């Protein structure tokens, strides 16, 4: 953190002394005002529900310029990573800070693929769930349960342990997601096949059966890999902040990642891709493209509680760069499968066009986010809607664990402990029940 030439002065209207606050500059992006001594110097806290103006950590991993619509992982633009690298390169980048050279790439792939199996006992844990359980409920349980299986990598203050936990999590997430899918549909689990790429192995575990050899389709594998890259990290979003806060107590890393999975499930976050596809299917049922106007009217009605899912973002006030790349993959996948006339895709494009021209969305700077097209791609690949968020969790695990490890390795790290503005009852005494 570099001190900037600026300092901030905070003064109060009641005549109490003003104070100077240090200002720090990052390598890019807004400066931050350091308020760590505010309470000690003034007896006051800041108030910022939803962390609209609060930087909770320093990080070197991901940078977003929401106005420009720019996303960088370790300085590299997402567009270059999505077109020139694969997901494992991206994981390496997030974890170690730079893209791997040829040897590092091979070694990393070998390392990850050596950890793809899960303890056989996990199957019995999984069997405790109802078959119709939501995959995110199952994933929250399964990822948390990893903490009971891998005791040799839980000393978070040991960098080697942190690295082993990171590799295990990245390697085992595809196995767990596909197991939860297979369990739900009553098919046998397919064990990982380490000669395949990360994405192809995942698709084989999802769609293969012991009866026939599974032939990965290159276009679909590439699209799956792109979905993983685009979802791998996104700065201090709700689930990443959850992982950091949970992990700040020094808890088991698998438990901290399970907390991230739980947070991601919500429809305002990772659950939006599922909600977006359900929304498109609902408009389709209502009558399709002709009903878009009616639907938009409902969205604009503040009393309706209807949102245009897959639109809007806390940080992007411009087109989400991930949405552009996902839109491209959508065309590629539908083309490869001969589904160019897919009614849901046509509906999505028509809805996007109308929304982008509507003053409600324009004035609020609401653009499609990554989830707008990722659901259509996943549906075309054959992934059931209820599994979409689990796939997001699979990919985001790379970012979560990189962020968690960065936090623990930061000498300035402290257990997270926000304060509050208390607005409840002042002190009072308990009266005997007859007098209440
Ligand atoms: N449809 C209709 N109106 C919207 C939408 C939307 N999707 N998003 C925001 N608005 C309106 C909102 O009602 C508010 O209007 P007003 O100023 O009149 O009260 C204004 O736009 C600002 O919205 P906000 O709720 O203050 O914005 P936020 O930064 O708190 O919320 C968001 C961001 C992503 C939660 C929200 O845009 C949303 O709910 N979008 C739909 C869900 C979605 O697609 N989420 C995925 C996010 S990307 C994947 C990820 O990273 O997890």
Coordinates of C-alpha atoms and ligand atoms in Angstrom, one line a residue:
X1 CA 0.0 0.0 0.0
X2 CA 1.5 3.3 -1.1
X3 CA 0.7 6.5 1.0
X4 CA -0.7 9.0 -1.5
X5 CA 0.2 12.8 -1.4
X6 CA -3.4 13.4 -0.3
X7 CA -4.7 13.3 3.1
X8 CA -8.4 13.5 4.1
X9 CA -9.6 15.8 6.9
X10 CA -12.8 15.0 8.7
X11 CA -14.5 17.7 10.7
X12 CA -17.7 17.8 12.7
X13 CA -20.3 20.4 13.0
X14 CA -20.4 20.3 16.8
X15 CA -17.0 21.8 17.1
X16 CA -15.2 18.6 18.2
X17 CA -11.6 18.6 16.8
X18 CA -11.1 17.6 13.2
X19 CA -8.8 14.7 12.3
X20 CA -6.5 13.9 9.4
X21 CA -6.9 10.5 7.8
X22 CA -4.2 8.9 5.6
X23 CA -5.1 8.2 2.0
X24 CA -3.5 5.3 0.1
X25 CA -3.2 4.7 -3.6
X26 CA -3.5 1.3 -5.3
X27 CA -1.8 0.5 -8.6
X28 CA -5.0 1.4 -10.4
X29 CA -8.5 2.2 -9.2
X30 CA -9.8 4.6 -6.5
X31 CA -7.7 5.7 -3.6
X32 CA -8.8 4.6 -0.1
X33 CA -9.2 6.7 3.1
X34 CA -7.7 4.8 6.0
X35 CA -10.2 5.0 8.8
X36 CA -8.7 2.3 11.1
X37 CA -7.9 4.8 13.8
X38 CA -11.3 6.7 13.4
X39 CA -12.9 5.1 16.5
X40 CA -9.9 5.6 18.7
X41 CA -9.6 9.2 17.7
X42 CA -13.3 10.2 17.5
X43 CA -15.4 7.6 19.3
X44 CA -17.3 7.2 16.1
X45 CA -17.8 4.4 13.5
X46 CA -18.5 4.7 9.8
X47 CA -21.8 3.4 8.6
X48 CA -21.8 1.6 5.2
X49 CA -24.4 -1.2 4.9
X50 CA -23.7 -3.4 1.9
X51 CA -20.1 -2.0 1.8
X52 CA -21.0 0.5 -0.9
X53 CA -17.9 2.6 -0.1
X54 CA -15.7 0.3 1.9
X55 CA -12.5 -1.4 0.9
X56 CA -12.1 -4.3 3.3
X57 CA -8.7 -5.5 2.3
X58 CA -5.8 -4.9 -0.1
X59 CA -5.6 -7.5 -2.9
X60 CA -3.4 -8.1 -5.9
X61 CA -5.7 -10.7 -7.5
X62 CA -8.5 -9.1 -9.5
X63 CA -9.3 -5.6 -10.6
X64 CA -12.6 -4.4 -12.0
X65 CA -13.2 -1.0 -13.6
X66 CA -17.0 -0.9 -13.6
X67 CA -17.4 2.2 -15.6
X68 CA -15.1 1.0 -18.4
X69 CA -16.5 -2.6 -18.2
X70 CA -13.0 -4.0 -17.6
X71 CA -12.0 -7.1 -15.7
X72 CA -8.4 -8.1 -15.0
X73 CA -7.0 -11.2 -13.3
X74 CA -3.5 -10.3 -12.0
X75 CA -3.4 -7.6 -14.6
X76 CA -4.4 -9.7 -17.6
X77 CA -7.7 -8.7 -19.4
X78 CA -10.4 -11.3 -19.2
X79 CA -10.8 -11.2 -23.0
X80 CA -7.2 -12.4 -23.5
X81 CA -7.4 -15.1 -20.8
X82 CA -10.7 -16.4 -22.2
X83 CA -9.3 -16.7 -25.7
X84 CA -5.7 -17.7 -25.1
X85 CA -5.6 -19.7 -21.8
X86 CA -7.5 -22.5 -20.2
X87 CA -9.0 -22.8 -16.8
X88 CA -6.0 -24.4 -15.2
X89 CA -3.8 -21.6 -16.4
X90 CA -6.2 -19.2 -14.9
X91 CA -6.2 -21.1 -11.6
X92 CA -2.4 -21.0 -11.6
X93 CA -2.5 -17.3 -12.3
X94 CA -4.9 -16.6 -9.5
X95 CA -3.0 -18.7 -7.0
X96 CA 0.6 -17.8 -7.9
X97 CA 0.3 -14.4 -9.5
X98 CA 1.6 -15.1 -13.0
X99 CA 0.8 -17.3 -15.9
X100 CA 2.7 -20.6 -16.0
X101 CA 5.5 -21.3 -18.4
X102 CA 5.4 -24.7 -20.2
X103 CA 7.0 -26.7 -17.4
X104 CA 4.9 -25.0 -14.7
X105 CA 1.8 -25.7 -16.8
X106 CA 2.5 -29.4 -17.1
X107 CA 3.5 -29.8 -13.4
X108 CA 0.4 -27.9 -12.3
X109 CA -1.9 -30.0 -14.5
X110 CA -0.3 -33.2 -13.1
X111 CA -0.6 -31.9 -9.6
X112 CA -4.3 -31.1 -9.9
X113 CA -5.2 -34.3 -11.7
X114 CA -3.5 -36.3 -9.0
X115 CA -6.1 -35.0 -6.6
X116 CA -9.3 -35.4 -8.6
X117 CA -10.7 -38.4 -6.7
X118 CA -12.5 -37.9 -3.4
X119 CA -12.4 -40.2 -0.4
X120 CA -14.8 -43.1 -1.2
X121 CA -16.6 -42.4 2.1
X122 CA -18.0 -39.2 0.6
X123 CA -20.4 -41.3 -1.3
X124 CA -22.0 -42.5 1.9
X125 CA -22.2 -38.9 3.1
X126 CA -23.9 -37.9 -0.1
X127 CA -26.4 -40.8 0.3
X128 CA -27.8 -39.1 3.4
X129 CA -29.4 -36.4 1.1
X130 CA -32.8 -36.8 -0.5
X131 CA -32.4 -37.4 -4.2
X132 CA -34.4 -34.3 -5.0
X133 CA -32.2 -32.0 -2.8
X134 CA -31.1 -28.8 -4.5
X135 CA -27.5 -29.3 -5.8
X136 CA -26.4 -26.2 -3.9
X137 CA -27.7 -27.7 -0.6
X138 CA -25.8 -30.8 -1.4
X139 CA -22.6 -28.9 -2.4
X140 CA -22.7 -26.8 0.8
X141 CA -22.7 -30.1 2.7
X142 CA -20.2 -31.9 0.6
X143 CA -17.6 -29.1 0.5
X144 CA -18.0 -28.6 4.3
X145 CA -17.6 -32.4 4.7
X146 CA -14.2 -32.2 3.0
X147 CA -12.9 -30.7 6.2
X148 CA -13.6 -34.0 8.0
X149 CA -11.5 -35.9 5.4
X150 CA -8.3 -33.9 4.9
X151 CA -6.8 -33.3 8.3
X152 CA -3.3 -33.1 6.9
X153 CA -3.8 -29.7 5.3
X154 CA -5.8 -27.6 7.8
X155 CA -3.1 -25.5 9.5
X156 CA -3.9 -22.3 7.8
X157 CA -0.7 -20.6 9.0
X158 CA 1.4 -23.1 7.1
X159 CA 1.8 -21.9 3.5
X160 CA 2.3 -25.5 2.2
X161 CA -1.0 -26.6 3.9
X162 CA -2.8 -23.7 2.3
X163 CA -1.4 -24.7 -1.1
X164 CA -2.4 -28.4 -0.7
X165 CA -5.9 -27.3 0.3
X166 CA -6.2 -25.0 -2.7
X167 CA -5.1 -27.8 -5.1
X168 CA -7.5 -30.3 -3.5
X169 CA -10.4 -28.0 -3.7
X170 CA -9.8 -27.1 -7.4
X171 CA -9.3 -30.7 -8.3
X172 CA -12.2 -32.2 -6.4
X173 CA -15.0 -29.6 -7.1
X174 CA -15.8 -31.1 -10.6
X175 CA -15.9 -34.6 -9.0
X176 CA -18.3 -33.4 -6.3
X177 CA -20.6 -31.4 -8.6
X178 CA -20.9 -34.4 -11.0
X179 CA -21.5 -36.8 -8.1
X180 CA -24.3 -34.6 -6.8
X181 CA -25.8 -34.6 -10.3
X182 CA -25.5 -38.3 -10.8
X183 CA -27.0 -38.9 -7.3
X184 CA -30.0 -36.8 -8.1
X185 CA -30.8 -38.7 -11.3
X186 CA -30.0 -42.1 -9.9
X187 CA -27.0 -42.9 -12.2
X188 CA -23.7 -44.4 -11.1
X189 CA -20.9 -42.0 -10.2
X190 CA -18.3 -41.8 -12.9
X191 CA -14.7 -41.6 -11.6
X192 CA -12.4 -39.0 -12.9
X193 CA -10.2 -39.7 -16.0
X194 CA -7.0 -37.9 -15.6
X195 CA -5.9 -38.1 -19.2
X196 CA -8.6 -35.6 -20.1
X197 CA -8.5 -31.8 -19.8
X198 CA -10.1 -30.3 -16.6
X199 CA -13.3 -29.3 -18.5
X200 CA -13.5 -32.5 -20.6
X201 CA -13.1 -34.7 -17.5
X202 CA -15.9 -32.8 -15.8
X203 CA -18.2 -33.3 -18.8
X204 CA -17.4 -37.0 -18.9
X205 CA -18.2 -37.4 -15.2
X206 CA -21.5 -35.5 -15.8
X207 CA -22.7 -37.1 -19.0
X208 CA -20.8 -40.4 -19.2
X209 CA -22.1 -43.8 -18.0
X210 CA -20.3 -47.1 -17.4
X211 CA -22.2 -48.5 -20.4
X212 CA -20.6 -46.4 -23.2
X213 CA -17.4 -44.5 -23.8
X214 CA -18.1 -40.7 -23.6
X215 CA -16.8 -38.7 -26.6
X216 CA -16.1 -35.0 -25.6
X217 CA -17.2 -32.5 -28.1
X218 CA -14.5 -29.8 -28.5
X219 CA -16.8 -26.9 -28.9
X220 CA -18.8 -27.8 -25.8
X221 CA -15.7 -28.5 -23.8
X222 CA -14.3 -25.1 -24.9
X223 CA -17.5 -23.4 -23.8
X224 CA -17.5 -25.2 -20.5
X225 CA -13.9 -24.1 -19.9
X226 CA -14.8 -20.5 -20.8
X227 CA -17.6 -20.6 -18.3
X228 CA -15.0 -21.7 -15.7
X229 CA -12.6 -18.9 -16.6
X230 CA -15.2 -16.2 -16.6
X231 CA -16.5 -17.2 -13.2
X232 CA -13.1 -17.9 -11.6
X233 CA -12.8 -14.7 -9.6
X234 CA -14.5 -11.3 -9.2
X235 CA -12.8 -9.3 -6.6
X236 CA -14.6 -8.8 -3.2
X237 CA -18.1 -9.9 -4.2
X238 CA -20.5 -11.3 -1.5
X239 CA -19.3 -14.9 -1.6
X240 CA -15.6 -14.0 -1.7
X241 CA -16.1 -11.6 1.2
X242 CA -18.0 -14.4 3.0
X243 CA -15.0 -16.7 2.5
X244 CA -12.6 -14.0 3.8
X245 CA -14.7 -13.2 6.8
X246 CA -15.3 -16.9 7.7
X247 CA -11.7 -17.7 7.1
X248 CA -10.5 -14.7 9.1
X249 CA -11.2 -16.7 12.3
X250 CA -8.5 -19.2 11.2
X251 CA -11.2 -21.8 10.5
X252 CA -10.6 -24.9 8.3
X253 CA -10.3 -23.8 4.7
X254 CA -12.8 -26.3 3.4
X255 CA -15.4 -24.9 5.9
X256 CA -14.6 -21.4 4.7
X257 CA -15.2 -22.4 1.1
X258 CA -18.4 -24.1 2.1
X259 CA -19.5 -20.7 3.5
X260 CA -18.8 -19.2 0.1
X261 CA -20.9 -21.9 -1.6
X262 CA -23.8 -21.1 0.7
X263 CA -23.6 -17.4 0.0
X264 CA -23.3 -17.9 -3.8
X265 CA -26.6 -19.8 -3.8
X266 CA -28.7 -16.6 -3.4
X267 CA -30.6 -15.3 -6.5
X268 CA -28.9 -11.8 -6.2
X269 CA -25.5 -13.5 -6.7
X270 CA -24.7 -16.9 -8.3
X271 CA -28.3 -18.1 -8.2
X272 CA -29.0 -15.4 -10.9
X273 CA -28.2 -17.7 -13.8
X274 CA -30.8 -20.2 -12.6
X275 CA -33.3 -17.4 -11.9
X276 CA -32.5 -15.9 -15.3
X277 CA -33.3 -19.1 -17.2
X278 CA -36.4 -19.7 -15.2
X279 CA -37.5 -16.1 -16.1
X280 CA -36.9 -16.7 -19.8
X281 CA -38.9 -20.0 -19.7
X282 CA -41.7 -18.2 -17.9
X283 CA -41.9 -15.5 -20.6
X284 CA -41.8 -18.2 -23.2
X285 CA -44.7 -19.9 -21.5
X286 CA -46.6 -16.6 -21.3
X287 CA -46.3 -16.3 -25.1
X288 CA -42.6 -15.5 -25.9
X289 CA -41.3 -12.4 -27.7
X290 CA -44.8 -10.9 -28.0
X291 CA -45.0 -10.8 -24.2
X292 CA -41.7 -8.9 -23.6
X293 CA -43.4 -5.5 -23.4
X294 CA -45.8 -6.8 -20.7
X295 CA -42.9 -8.3 -18.8
X296 CA -40.8 -5.1 -18.9
X297 CA -43.8 -3.2 -17.6
X298 CA -43.9 -5.5 -14.6
X299 CA -40.1 -5.1 -14.0
X300 CA -40.5 -1.3 -14.0
X301 CA -43.3 -1.5 -11.5
X302 CA -41.7 -1.0 -8.1
X303 CA -44.5 -2.8 -6.3
X304 CA -44.2 -6.0 -8.4
X305 CA -40.8 -7.2 -7.0
X306 CA -40.0 -8.6 -10.5
X307 CA -36.4 -8.0 -11.7
X308 CA -34.9 -8.6 -15.0
X309 CA -32.6 -11.4 -13.9
X310 CA -29.1 -11.4 -15.5
X311 CA -29.2 -7.6 -15.7
X312 CA -27.5 -5.1 -13.4
X313 CA -24.4 -5.3 -11.3
X314 CA -23.1 -3.6 -8.2
X315 CA -19.8 -2.7 -9.8
X316 CA -20.3 -2.7 -13.6
X317 CA -22.1 0.4 -14.8
X318 CA -21.3 -0.6 -18.3
X319 CA -21.6 -3.9 -20.3
X320 CA -20.1 -6.7 -18.2
X321 CA -17.1 -7.9 -20.3
X322 CA -17.9 -11.5 -19.3
X323 CA -21.4 -11.2 -20.8
X324 CA -19.8 -10.3 -24.2
X325 CA -17.6 -13.4 -24.1
X326 CA -20.5 -15.6 -22.9
X327 CA -22.7 -14.3 -25.7
X328 CA -19.9 -15.3 -28.2
X329 CA -19.8 -18.8 -26.7
X330 CA -23.6 -19.0 -26.9
X331 CA -23.5 -18.4 -30.6
X332 CA -20.7 -21.0 -31.0
X333 CA -22.4 -23.7 -28.9
X334 CA -25.9 -23.3 -30.5
X335 CA -24.2 -23.3 -33.9
X336 CA -22.3 -26.5 -33.2
X337 CA -25.5 -28.2 -31.9
X338 CA -27.7 -26.9 -34.7
X339 CA -29.8 -24.9 -32.2
X340 CA -29.4 -21.4 -33.8
X341 CA -33.2 -21.1 -33.8
X342 CA -33.6 -22.1 -30.2
X343 CA -36.6 -20.0 -29.1
X344 CA -35.1 -19.2 -25.7
X345 CA -32.0 -17.8 -27.2
X346 CA -34.0 -15.7 -29.6
X347 CA -36.2 -14.5 -26.8
X348 CA -33.0 -13.6 -24.7
X349 CA -31.6 -11.5 -27.6
X350 CA -34.9 -9.8 -28.2
X351 CA -35.3 -9.0 -24.5
X352 CA -31.8 -7.7 -24.3
X353 CA -32.3 -5.4 -27.2
X354 CA -35.5 -4.0 -25.9
X355 CA -34.1 -3.5 -22.4
X356 CA -30.9 -1.8 -23.7
X357 CA -33.1 0.8 -25.5
X358 CA -35.5 1.3 -22.6
X359 CA -34.9 4.5 -20.5
X360 CA -35.5 2.6 -17.2
X361 CA -32.4 0.4 -17.8
X362 CA -30.4 3.1 -19.7
X363 CA -30.8 5.7 -16.9
X364 CA -29.8 3.2 -14.2
X365 CA -26.9 1.8 -16.3
X366 CA -28.3 -1.7 -16.1
X367 CA -26.6 -4.0 -18.7
X368 CA -26.6 -7.8 -19.1
X369 CA -24.2 -9.5 -16.7
X370 CA -22.4 -12.8 -17.1
X371 CA -25.4 -14.8 -16.0
X372 CA -27.6 -13.5 -18.8
X373 CA -26.1 -15.9 -21.4
X374 CA -24.4 -18.5 -19.3
X375 CA -27.7 -20.2 -18.5
X376 CA -28.5 -20.6 -22.2
X377 CA -25.1 -22.1 -22.9
X378 CA -25.3 -24.5 -20.0
X379 CA -28.8 -25.6 -21.0
X380 CA -27.6 -26.3 -24.5
X381 CA -24.7 -28.3 -23.2
X382 CA -27.3 -30.4 -21.3
X383 CA -26.7 -29.1 -17.8
X384 CA -30.0 -29.0 -15.8
X385 CA -31.0 -25.5 -14.6
X386 CA -30.8 -26.5 -10.9
X387 CA -27.1 -27.3 -11.4
X388 CA -26.0 -23.9 -12.9
X389 CA -25.0 -22.3 -9.6
X390 CA -23.0 -25.4 -8.6
X391 CA -21.0 -24.9 -11.7
X392 CA -20.5 -21.3 -10.8
X393 CA -19.3 -22.5 -7.4
X394 CA -16.9 -25.0 -9.0
X395 CA -15.2 -22.2 -11.0
X396 CA -15.3 -19.6 -8.2
X397 CA -13.6 -22.0 -5.8
X398 CA -10.3 -21.0 -7.6
X399 CA -10.9 -17.3 -6.7
X400 CA -12.2 -18.0 -3.2
X401 CA -9.1 -20.1 -2.2
X402 CA -6.7 -17.7 -3.8
X403 CA -8.3 -14.8 -1.9
X404 CA -8.4 -16.8 1.3
X405 CA -4.7 -17.7 1.1
X406 CA -3.8 -14.1 0.2
X407 CA -5.6 -12.9 3.3
X408 CA -4.0 -15.3 5.6
X409 CA -0.6 -14.5 4.2
X410 CA -1.2 -10.7 4.6
X411 CA 0.7 -9.4 7.7
X412 CA -2.1 -6.8 8.2
X413 CA -4.8 -9.4 8.3
X414 CA -7.1 -9.4 11.4
X415 CA -10.3 -11.3 12.2
X416 CA -13.2 -9.5 10.5
X417 CA -15.4 -7.8 13.0
X418 CA -17.7 -5.0 11.8
X419 CA -19.4 -2.7 14.2
X420 CA -23.0 -1.4 14.1
X421 CA -25.3 1.5 14.7
X422 CA -27.5 0.2 17.5
X423 CA -31.1 1.5 17.2
X424 CA -32.7 -0.9 19.7
X425 CA -34.0 -0.3 23.2
X426 CA -31.8 1.5 25.7
X427 CA -31.0 -0.3 29.0
X428 CA -34.1 -1.3 30.9
X429 CA -35.0 -3.7 33.7
X430 CA -36.9 -6.9 33.6
X431 CA -40.3 -6.5 35.5
X432 CA -42.1 -9.4 37.1
X433 CA -44.4 -11.1 34.5
X434 CA -47.6 -9.7 36.1
X435 CA -46.4 -6.1 35.6
X436 CA -45.2 -6.4 31.9
Ligands
LIG1 N1 -34.1 -5.4 -12.9 C1 -34.8 -4.3 -12.7 N2 -34.3 -3.2 -12.0 C2 -33.1 -3.3 -11.5 C3 -32.3 -4.5 -11.7 C4 -32.8 -5.5 -12.5 N3 -32.1 -6.6 -12.7 N4 -31.1 -4.3 -11.1 C5 -31.2 -3.1 -10.5 N5 -32.4 -2.5 -10.7 C6 -32.8 -1.2 -10.3 C7 -33.1 -1.1 -8.8 O1 -34.5 -1.4 -8.6 C8 -32.7 0.3 -8.5 O2 -33.8 1.1 -9.0 P1 -34.2 2.5 -8.2 O3 -32.9 3.3 -8.2 O4 -35.3 3.1 -9.0 O5 -34.5 2.1 -6.8 C9 -31.5 0.6 -9.4 O6 -31.7 -0.3 -10.5 C10 -30.2 0.3 -8.7 O7 -30.2 -1.0 -8.2 P2 -29.6 -1.5 -6.9 O8 -30.5 -2.7 -6.4 O9 -29.4 -0.4 -6.0 O10 -28.2 -2.1 -7.3 P3 -27.3 -3.1 -6.5 O11 -25.9 -2.7 -6.9 O12 -27.7 -3.0 -5.1 O13 -27.7 -4.5 -7.1 C11 -27.8 -6.5 -8.3 C12 -27.0 -5.2 -8.0 C13 -26.9 -7.4 -9.1 C14 -28.1 -7.2 -7.0 C15 -29.1 -6.1 -9.0 O14 -28.8 -5.5 -10.2 C16 -29.9 -7.4 -9.3 O15 -30.7 -7.8 -8.4 N6 -29.8 -7.9 -10.6 C17 -30.5 -9.1 -10.9 C18 -29.9 -10.3 -10.3 C19 -28.6 -10.7 -11.1 O16 -28.6 -10.8 -12.3 N7 -27.5 -10.9 -10.3 C20 -26.3 -11.4 -10.9 C21 -25.1 -10.5 -10.6 S1 -23.7 -10.9 -11.7 C22 -23.2 -12.4 -11.1 C23 -22.5 -12.3 -9.8 O17 -21.4 -11.7 -9.9 O18 -22.9 -12.9 -8.8

